[in-house]
Amino acid sequence: DGGITQSPKYLFRKEGQNVTLSCEQNLNHDAMYWYRQDPGQGLRLIYYSQIVNDFQKGDIAEGYSVSREKKESFPLTVTSAQKNPTAFYLCASSTNIGRANVLTFGAGSRLTVL
Amino acid sequence: QKEVEQDPGPLSVPEGAIVSLNCTYSNSAFQYFMWYRQYSRKGPELLMYTYSSGNKEDGRFTAQVDKSSKYISLFIRDSQPSDSATYLCAMRGYPFDTGRRALTFGSGTRLQVQP
């Protein structure tokens, strides 16, 4: 079945550590996105990528980094510069950037900073 | 003021009830309106997608957009316990050539349908 696989599902991090969240899709979608979800807030866009080797900052990119070396993969690194990293992180994709309203989401990764 | 406002709930209804979920927004540039459903500890999934004003029906679900009032609604008829989830509204303007703020999401309404 086609879809998006995020790993790990749960992750605990000590302050000062970088962590990388994996996102893999087999939908042959060109565009991929990372969103952050906090209680009582809507999903907020961290980074997006329209094609391989290209990515753009979203609304809350500070303290995060991404790469897009393969069409299928869009990993997110949460760096120690992110002041409040505890959140639910969602990876999504769409056929292309013009179809960004029709998103397919992964199951999410919950990051907790100890 | 948030660009999209959505009552967080929780909204608790008995099985079989008609449910009304709503969002208001302030950006008149929004043209595309979506409803996503999110089960606990899962990613959202697209439920309904409408363009501009009007109604759209899909089975037990009806999406309604009133651009003049900047108000959108999702109605669920004959609600089932399996409808218990968080419902997120999402909106997008035009043109489509940028992914920045590709969608503006509401904060979600948690719905509980009691058997």
mmCIF file of C-alpha atoms in Angstrom:
data_model
loop_
_atom_site.group_PDB
_atom_site.id
_atom_site.type_symbol
_atom_site.label_atom_id
_atom_site.label_comp_id
_atom_site.label_asym_id
_atom_site.label_seq_id
_atom_site.Cartn_x
_atom_site.Cartn_y
_atom_site.Cartn_z
ATOM 1 C CA ASP A 1 0.000 0.000 0.000
ATOM 2 C CA GLY A 2 1.230 3.470 -0.812
ATOM 3 C CA GLY A 3 1.732 5.874 2.001
ATOM 4 C CA ILE A 4 4.064 7.799 4.262
ATOM 5 C CA THR A 5 6.149 6.127 6.933
ATOM 6 C CA GLN A 6 7.448 8.179 9.831
ATOM 7 C CA SER A 7 9.902 6.903 12.396
ATOM 8 C CA PRO A 8 10.377 6.710 15.246
ATOM 9 C CA LYS A 9 6.833 6.956 16.576
ATOM 10 C CA TYR A 10 8.051 8.133 19.979
ATOM 11 C CA LEU A 11 11.372 9.784 20.740
ATOM 12 C CA PHE A 12 12.883 11.155 23.908
ATOM 13 C CA ARG A 13 15.715 13.629 23.795
ATOM 14 C CA LYS A 14 17.887 15.264 26.368
ATOM 15 C CA GLU A 15 18.344 18.996 26.184
ATOM 16 C CA GLY A 16 21.230 19.971 23.929
ATOM 17 C CA GLN A 17 20.934 16.965 21.641
ATOM 18 C CA ASN A 18 20.039 16.978 17.974
ATOM 19 C CA VAL A 19 17.552 14.389 16.766
ATOM 20 C CA THR A 20 16.488 13.355 13.274
ATOM 21 C CA LEU A 21 12.967 12.273 12.362
ATOM 22 C CA SER A 22 12.594 10.058 9.326
ATOM 23 C CA CYS A 23 9.929 10.453 6.625
ATOM 24 C CA GLU A 24 9.673 8.094 3.646
ATOM 25 C CA GLN A 25 6.939 8.046 0.996
ATOM 26 C CA ASN A 26 6.208 5.606 -1.810
ATOM 27 C CA LEU A 27 3.460 7.663 -3.436
ATOM 28 C CA ASN A 28 5.742 9.135 -6.102
ATOM 29 C CA HIS A 29 4.808 12.603 -4.843
ATOM 30 C CA ASP A 30 7.036 15.519 -5.745
ATOM 31 C CA ALA A 31 6.189 17.788 -2.801
ATOM 32 C CA MET A 32 6.822 16.998 0.845
ATOM 33 C CA TYR A 33 6.161 18.939 4.037
ATOM 34 C CA TRP A 34 6.892 18.951 7.755
ATOM 35 C CA TYR A 35 4.287 20.266 10.181
ATOM 36 C CA ARG A 36 4.369 20.668 13.922
ATOM 37 C CA GLN A 37 1.225 20.142 16.034
ATOM 38 C CA ASP A 38 0.841 21.467 19.565
ATOM 39 C CA PRO A 39 -2.237 21.185 21.792
ATOM 40 C CA GLY A 40 -4.747 23.935 21.084
ATOM 41 C CA GLN A 41 -2.915 25.110 17.976
ATOM 42 C CA GLY A 42 -3.324 24.376 14.318
ATOM 43 C CA LEU A 43 -0.678 22.596 12.327
ATOM 44 C CA ARG A 44 2.244 24.904 11.616
ATOM 45 C CA LEU A 45 4.507 24.496 8.598
ATOM 46 C CA ILE A 46 8.197 23.988 9.370
ATOM 47 C CA TYR A 47 9.730 23.247 5.950
ATOM 48 C CA TYR A 48 8.557 22.105 2.557
ATOM 49 C CA SER A 49 10.209 20.738 -0.564
ATOM 50 C CA GLN A 50 8.857 20.979 -4.094
ATOM 51 C CA ILE A 51 11.451 18.732 -5.739
ATOM 52 C CA VAL A 52 14.641 16.857 -4.961
ATOM 53 C CA ASN A 53 17.529 19.021 -3.730
ATOM 54 C CA ASP A 54 15.193 21.945 -3.079
ATOM 55 C CA PHE A 55 13.503 23.010 0.144
ATOM 56 C CA GLN A 56 12.047 26.198 1.592
ATOM 57 C CA LYS A 57 11.412 27.500 5.092
ATOM 58 C CA GLY A 58 7.892 27.553 6.397
ATOM 59 C CA ASP A 59 6.505 29.676 9.213
ATOM 60 C CA ILE A 60 8.519 28.183 12.086
ATOM 61 C CA ALA A 61 11.810 26.952 10.576
ATOM 62 C CA GLU A 62 14.125 28.280 13.298
ATOM 63 C CA GLY A 63 15.915 25.444 15.094
ATOM 64 C CA TYR A 64 15.101 22.881 12.398
ATOM 65 C CA SER A 65 16.902 21.609 9.313
ATOM 66 C CA VAL A 66 15.938 19.304 6.440
ATOM 67 C CA SER A 67 17.399 17.634 3.383
ATOM 68 C CA ARG A 68 15.857 16.213 0.204
ATOM 69 C CA GLU A 69 18.455 14.039 -1.470
ATOM 70 C CA LYS A 70 15.924 11.513 -2.736
ATOM 71 C CA LYS A 71 12.370 11.949 -3.924
ATOM 72 C CA GLU A 72 11.137 9.425 -1.391
ATOM 73 C CA SER A 73 12.844 10.847 1.682
ATOM 74 C CA PHE A 74 12.552 14.110 3.615
ATOM 75 C CA PRO A 75 14.196 13.831 7.063
ATOM 76 C CA LEU A 76 13.806 16.564 9.676
ATOM 77 C CA THR A 77 16.511 17.368 12.209
ATOM 78 C CA VAL A 78 15.461 19.091 15.409
ATOM 79 C CA THR A 79 18.537 20.903 16.614
ATOM 80 C CA SER A 80 19.498 22.060 20.081
ATOM 81 C CA ALA A 81 18.686 25.592 18.901
ATOM 82 C CA GLN A 82 14.965 24.772 18.929
ATOM 83 C CA LYS A 83 13.786 26.269 22.219
ATOM 84 C CA ASN A 84 10.632 24.230 22.712
ATOM 85 C CA PRO A 85 10.917 21.037 20.678
ATOM 86 C CA THR A 86 8.410 18.876 22.556
ATOM 87 C CA ALA A 87 5.588 18.373 20.038
ATOM 88 C CA PHE A 88 3.917 16.025 17.588
ATOM 89 C CA TYR A 89 5.627 16.176 14.191
ATOM 90 C CA LEU A 90 3.773 15.316 11.012
ATOM 91 C CA CYS A 91 5.244 14.655 7.595
ATOM 92 C CA ALA A 92 3.002 15.073 4.555
ATOM 93 C CA SER A 93 3.195 14.921 0.788
ATOM 94 C CA SER A 94 1.210 16.018 -2.244
ATOM 95 C CA THR A 95 1.491 15.178 -5.922
ATOM 96 C CA ASN A 96 3.019 18.580 -6.522
ATOM 97 C CA ILE A 97 3.114 21.984 -4.898
ATOM 98 C CA GLY A 98 -0.017 23.039 -6.752
ATOM 99 C CA ARG A 99 -1.930 20.299 -4.951
ATOM 100 C CA ALA A 100 -0.676 21.332 -1.516
ATOM 101 C CA ASN A 101 -4.227 21.439 -0.186
ATOM 102 C CA VAL A 102 -4.628 17.701 -0.815
ATOM 103 C CA LEU A 103 -2.131 16.321 1.641
ATOM 104 C CA THR A 104 -1.366 12.752 2.620
ATOM 105 C CA PHE A 105 -0.013 12.583 6.150
ATOM 106 C CA GLY A 106 2.133 10.106 7.971
ATOM 107 C CA ALA A 107 1.184 8.797 11.414
ATOM 108 C CA GLY A 108 3.449 11.285 13.164
ATOM 109 C CA SER A 109 6.405 11.265 15.525
ATOM 110 C CA ARG A 110 6.033 12.437 19.107
ATOM 111 C CA LEU A 111 9.175 14.078 20.450
ATOM 112 C CA THR A 112 9.609 14.688 24.164
ATOM 113 C CA VAL A 113 12.523 16.629 25.594
ATOM 114 C CA LEU A 114 13.521 15.464 29.059
ATOM 115 C CA GLN B 1 -6.279 37.295 16.389
ATOM 116 C CA LYS B 2 -5.749 33.969 14.661
ATOM 117 C CA GLU B 3 -6.334 33.802 10.931
ATOM 118 C CA VAL B 4 -8.596 30.776 11.408
ATOM 119 C CA GLU B 5 -10.698 30.246 14.525
ATOM 120 C CA GLN B 6 -12.152 26.900 15.508
ATOM 121 C CA ASP B 7 -13.903 25.932 18.729
ATOM 122 C CA PRO B 8 -11.710 23.280 20.400
ATOM 123 C CA GLY B 9 -14.590 21.396 22.003
ATOM 124 C CA PRO B 10 -14.843 18.699 23.119
ATOM 125 C CA LEU B 11 -18.233 18.307 21.525
ATOM 126 C CA SER B 12 -20.117 15.305 22.885
ATOM 127 C CA VAL B 13 -23.238 14.015 21.087
ATOM 128 C CA PRO B 14 -25.329 10.825 21.196
ATOM 129 C CA GLU B 15 -25.131 8.338 18.367
ATOM 130 C CA GLY B 16 -27.432 9.323 15.487
ATOM 131 C CA ALA B 17 -27.266 13.055 16.169
ATOM 132 C CA ILE B 18 -26.528 15.678 13.533
ATOM 133 C CA VAL B 19 -23.194 17.333 14.222
ATOM 134 C CA SER B 20 -22.216 20.829 13.146
ATOM 135 C CA LEU B 21 -18.545 21.826 13.160
ATOM 136 C CA ASN B 22 -17.529 25.341 12.250
ATOM 137 C CA CYS B 23 -14.615 27.618 11.450
ATOM 138 C CA THR B 24 -14.379 31.346 10.919
ATOM 139 C CA TYR B 25 -11.558 33.061 9.123
ATOM 140 C CA SER B 26 -10.317 36.560 8.473
ATOM 141 C CA ASN B 27 -8.320 36.289 5.230
ATOM 142 C CA SER B 28 -10.576 37.063 2.272
ATOM 143 C CA ALA B 29 -7.959 35.578 -0.085
ATOM 144 C CA PHE B 30 -8.821 32.038 0.981
ATOM 145 C CA GLN B 31 -10.425 30.174 -1.898
ATOM 146 C CA TYR B 32 -9.997 26.499 -1.056
ATOM 147 C CA PHE B 33 -11.494 24.980 2.053
ATOM 148 C CA MET B 34 -10.745 21.560 3.464
ATOM 149 C CA TRP B 35 -11.788 19.415 6.378
ATOM 150 C CA TYR B 36 -9.318 16.896 7.748
ATOM 151 C CA ARG B 37 -10.176 14.186 10.281
ATOM 152 C CA GLN B 38 -7.564 13.102 12.805
ATOM 153 C CA TYR B 39 -7.950 10.053 15.009
ATOM 154 C CA SER B 40 -6.028 9.956 18.275
ATOM 155 C CA ARG B 41 -2.263 9.533 17.787
ATOM 156 C CA LYS B 42 -2.641 9.426 14.007
ATOM 157 C CA GLY B 43 -1.999 11.812 11.141
ATOM 158 C CA PRO B 44 -4.892 13.805 9.639
ATOM 159 C CA GLU B 45 -6.722 12.496 6.575
ATOM 160 C CA LEU B 46 -8.570 14.578 4.008
ATOM 161 C CA LEU B 47 -12.331 14.326 4.439
ATOM 162 C CA MET B 48 -13.854 17.084 2.304
ATOM 163 C CA TYR B 49 -12.544 19.652 -0.168
ATOM 164 C CA THR B 50 -14.534 22.599 -1.543
ATOM 165 C CA TYR B 51 -13.726 25.549 -3.710
ATOM 166 C CA SER B 52 -15.195 29.004 -3.094
ATOM 167 C CA SER B 53 -18.741 29.268 -1.761
ATOM 168 C CA GLY B 54 -21.420 26.604 -1.796
ATOM 169 C CA ASN B 55 -22.182 23.137 -0.520
ATOM 170 C CA LYS B 56 -20.639 19.766 -1.167
ATOM 171 C CA GLU B 57 -22.064 16.462 -0.037
ATOM 172 C CA ASP B 58 -20.354 13.094 0.387
ATOM 173 C CA GLY B 59 -22.400 10.421 2.071
ATOM 174 C CA ARG B 60 -23.189 11.513 5.619
ATOM 175 C CA PHE B 61 -20.910 14.540 5.343
ATOM 176 C CA THR B 62 -21.792 17.987 3.981
ATOM 177 C CA ALA B 63 -19.324 20.853 3.715
ATOM 178 C CA GLN B 64 -20.663 24.372 3.468
ATOM 179 C CA VAL B 65 -18.780 27.568 2.654
ATOM 180 C CA ASP B 66 -20.111 31.099 3.092
ATOM 181 C CA LYS B 67 -17.391 33.426 1.860
ATOM 182 C CA SER B 68 -19.464 36.532 2.492
ATOM 183 C CA SER B 69 -19.507 35.688 6.203
ATOM 184 C CA LYS B 70 -16.068 34.045 6.187
ATOM 185 C CA TYR B 71 -17.607 30.970 7.760
ATOM 186 C CA ILE B 72 -17.356 27.302 6.893
ATOM 187 C CA SER B 73 -19.191 24.317 8.323
ATOM 188 C CA LEU B 74 -19.041 20.553 8.286
ATOM 189 C CA PHE B 75 -22.265 18.660 8.995
ATOM 190 C CA ILE B 76 -22.288 15.000 9.926
ATOM 191 C CA ARG B 77 -25.634 13.228 9.714
ATOM 192 C CA ASP B 78 -26.458 10.063 11.652
ATOM 193 C CA SER B 79 -23.227 10.364 13.630
ATOM 194 C CA GLN B 80 -21.495 7.140 14.629
ATOM 195 C CA PRO B 81 -19.031 6.324 17.420
ATOM 196 C CA SER B 82 -16.455 5.799 14.662
ATOM 197 C CA ASP B 83 -16.791 9.510 13.853
ATOM 198 C CA SER B 84 -15.162 10.319 17.197
ATOM 199 C CA ALA B 85 -12.022 12.212 16.226
ATOM 200 C CA THR B 86 -10.583 15.703 15.963
ATOM 201 C CA TYR B 87 -11.775 17.654 12.936
ATOM 202 C CA LEU B 88 -9.419 20.247 11.493
ATOM 203 C CA CYS B 89 -10.488 22.886 9.023
ATOM 204 C CA ALA B 90 -7.841 24.114 6.578
ATOM 205 C CA MET B 91 -7.783 26.855 3.980
ATOM 206 C CA ARG B 92 -5.662 28.100 1.158
ATOM 207 C CA GLY B 93 -5.520 31.143 -1.070
ATOM 208 C CA TYR B 94 -4.615 31.527 -4.713
ATOM 209 C CA PRO B 95 -2.270 31.255 -6.625
ATOM 210 C CA PHE B 96 -0.908 27.832 -5.922
ATOM 211 C CA ASP B 97 2.663 28.474 -6.879
ATOM 212 C CA THR B 98 4.042 28.692 -3.398
ATOM 213 C CA GLY B 99 4.108 26.113 -0.687
ATOM 214 C CA ARG B 100 4.793 28.613 2.044
ATOM 215 C CA ARG B 101 1.884 28.450 4.410
ATOM 216 C CA ALA B 102 0.454 25.983 1.941
ATOM 217 C CA LEU B 103 -2.472 25.467 4.244
ATOM 218 C CA THR B 104 -3.653 27.469 7.220
ATOM 219 C CA PHE B 105 -5.169 25.099 9.743
ATOM 220 C CA GLY B 106 -7.673 25.650 12.501
ATOM 221 C CA SER B 107 -6.775 24.266 15.917
ATOM 222 C CA GLY B 108 -9.282 21.411 15.588
ATOM 223 C CA THR B 109 -12.549 20.426 17.286
ATOM 224 C CA ARG B 110 -12.609 17.202 19.262
ATOM 225 C CA LEU B 111 -15.832 15.254 18.662
ATOM 226 C CA GLN B 112 -17.075 12.423 20.834
ATOM 227 C CA VAL B 113 -20.063 10.373 19.667
ATOM 228 C CA GLN B 114 -21.526 8.408 22.542
ATOM 229 C CA PRO B 115 -23.043 4.977 21.737
#
